[in-house]
Amino acid sequence: MNPAELMETLAKALVDNPEKVMVQELKGKSTSVIELRVAKEDVGKIIGKKGRNADALRTILGAVGMKERKTYVLEIID
């Protein structure tokens, strides 16, 4: 499972409208940006209290990046 699919699966588990979750990966040489789009009413669930859910998602991406020797940046777009 690639990082974009992983973020999509995790995001769908967190939100009320999983059909509105969209993930796009913008690939670079050593850094890739993963854009996560969710419904406006689900942004708070993805971010979580004090940003804990977003931090957890970024930590998971960091672990995947270490394995692949690549940097992943998660951007949450409403």
Short mmCIF file of the C-alpha atoms (twelve columns), coordinates in Angstrom:
data_MODEL
# 
_entry.id   MODEL 
# 
loop_
_atom_site.group_PDB 
_atom_site.id 
_atom_site.type_symbol 
_atom_site.label_atom_id 
_atom_site.label_alt_id 
_atom_site.label_comp_id 
_atom_site.label_asym_id 
_atom_site.label_seq_id 
_atom_site.Cartn_x 
_atom_site.Cartn_y 
_atom_site.Cartn_z 
_atom_site.pdbx_PDB_model_num 
ATOM 1  C CA . MET A 1  0.000   0.000  0.000  1 
ATOM 2  C CA . ASN A 2  1.474   3.333  -0.996 1 
ATOM 3  C CA . PRO A 3  1.369   6.368  1.358  1 
ATOM 4  C CA . ALA A 4  -1.520  8.049  -0.489 1 
ATOM 5  C CA . GLU A 5  -3.690  4.928  -0.201 1 
ATOM 6  C CA . LEU A 6  -2.744  4.614  3.463  1 
ATOM 7  C CA . MET A 7  -3.806  8.205  4.197  1 
ATOM 8  C CA . GLU A 8  -7.063  7.674  2.311  1 
ATOM 9  C CA . THR A 9  -7.870  4.541  4.320  1 
ATOM 10 C CA . LEU A 10 -7.085  6.211  7.640  1 
ATOM 11 C CA . ALA A 11 -9.029  9.375  6.755  1 
ATOM 12 C CA . LYS A 12 -12.101 7.386  5.703  1 
ATOM 13 C CA . ALA A 13 -12.074 5.684  9.104  1 
ATOM 14 C CA . LEU A 14 -12.100 9.060  10.902 1 
ATOM 15 C CA . VAL A 15 -14.773 11.017 9.013  1 
ATOM 16 C CA . ASP A 16 -18.577 10.878 8.743  1 
ATOM 17 C CA . ASN A 17 -18.554 11.251 4.931  1 
ATOM 18 C CA . PRO A 18 -15.946 8.762  3.659  1 
ATOM 19 C CA . GLU A 19 -17.185 9.118  0.082  1 
ATOM 20 C CA . LYS A 20 -15.952 12.735 0.044  1 
ATOM 21 C CA . VAL A 21 -12.360 11.858 0.996  1 
ATOM 22 C CA . MET A 22 -9.914  12.547 -1.838 1 
ATOM 23 C CA . VAL A 23 -6.159  12.088 -1.745 1 
ATOM 24 C CA . GLN A 24 -3.678  13.317 -4.331 1 
ATOM 25 C CA . GLU A 25 0.070   12.766 -4.252 1 
ATOM 26 C CA . LEU A 26 2.375   15.328 -5.825 1 
ATOM 27 C CA . LYS A 27 5.620   13.430 -6.313 1 
ATOM 28 C CA . GLY A 28 9.041   14.967 -6.154 1 
ATOM 29 C CA . LYS A 29 12.553  13.567 -6.190 1 
ATOM 30 C CA . SER A 30 13.098  13.363 -2.444 1 
ATOM 31 C CA . THR A 31 9.880   14.931 -1.134 1 
ATOM 32 C CA . SER A 32 6.252   14.201 -1.939 1 
ATOM 33 C CA . VAL A 33 3.222   16.227 -0.887 1 
ATOM 34 C CA . ILE A 34 0.060   14.344 -0.050 1 
ATOM 35 C CA . GLU A 35 -3.041  16.517 -0.284 1 
ATOM 36 C CA . LEU A 36 -5.983  15.276 1.763  1 
ATOM 37 C CA . ARG A 37 -9.392  16.743 0.956  1 
ATOM 38 C CA . VAL A 38 -12.440 16.045 3.107  1 
ATOM 39 C CA . ALA A 39 -15.915 17.506 3.471  1 
ATOM 40 C CA . LYS A 40 -16.024 20.855 5.250  1 
ATOM 41 C CA . GLU A 41 -17.836 19.371 8.263  1 
ATOM 42 C CA . ASP A 42 -15.166 16.644 8.636  1 
ATOM 43 C CA . VAL A 43 -12.070 18.865 8.757  1 
ATOM 44 C CA . GLY A 44 -12.244 19.062 12.549 1 
ATOM 45 C CA . LYS A 45 -12.295 15.282 12.841 1 
ATOM 46 C CA . ILE A 46 -9.191  14.936 10.685 1 
ATOM 47 C CA . ILE A 47 -7.348  17.623 12.660 1 
ATOM 48 C CA . GLY A 48 -8.588  16.410 16.058 1 
ATOM 49 C CA . LYS A 49 -8.329  18.085 19.450 1 
ATOM 50 C CA . LYS A 50 -5.217  20.256 19.581 1 
ATOM 51 C CA . GLY A 51 -4.159  18.749 16.222 1 
ATOM 52 C CA . ARG A 52 -3.570  15.285 17.630 1 
ATOM 53 C CA . ASN A 53 -5.127  13.349 14.725 1 
ATOM 54 C CA . ALA A 54 -3.223  15.399 12.163 1 
ATOM 55 C CA . ASP A 55 0.003   14.896 14.125 1 
ATOM 56 C CA . ALA A 56 -0.641  11.144 14.255 1 
ATOM 57 C CA . LEU A 57 -1.204  10.995 10.487 1 
ATOM 58 C CA . ARG A 58 2.007   12.955 9.910  1 
ATOM 59 C CA . THR A 59 3.915   10.625 12.246 1 
ATOM 60 C CA . ILE A 60 2.726   7.608  10.271 1 
ATOM 61 C CA . LEU A 61 3.808   9.306  7.039  1 
ATOM 62 C CA . GLY A 62 7.190   10.020 8.612  1 
ATOM 63 C CA . ALA A 63 7.640   6.340  9.437  1 
ATOM 64 C CA . VAL A 64 6.723   5.343  5.890  1 
ATOM 65 C CA . GLY A 65 9.152   7.937  4.577  1 
ATOM 66 C CA . MET A 66 11.993  6.606  6.705  1 
ATOM 67 C CA . LYS A 67 11.458  3.153  5.249  1 
ATOM 68 C CA . GLU A 68 11.448  4.514  1.690  1 
ATOM 69 C CA . ARG A 69 14.153  7.157  2.370  1 
ATOM 70 C CA . LYS A 70 11.773  9.885  1.255  1 
ATOM 71 C CA . THR A 71 10.031  12.820 2.927  1 
ATOM 72 C CA . TYR A 72 6.246   13.073 2.883  1 
ATOM 73 C CA . VAL A 73 4.325   16.246 3.704  1 
ATOM 74 C CA . LEU A 74 0.627   16.024 4.564  1 
ATOM 75 C CA . GLU A 75 -1.562  18.977 3.650  1 
ATOM 76 C CA . ILE A 76 -5.171  18.964 4.831  1 
ATOM 77 C CA . ILE A 77 -7.352  20.935 2.433  1 
ATOM 78 C CA . ASP A 78 -10.974 21.784 3.189  1 
# 
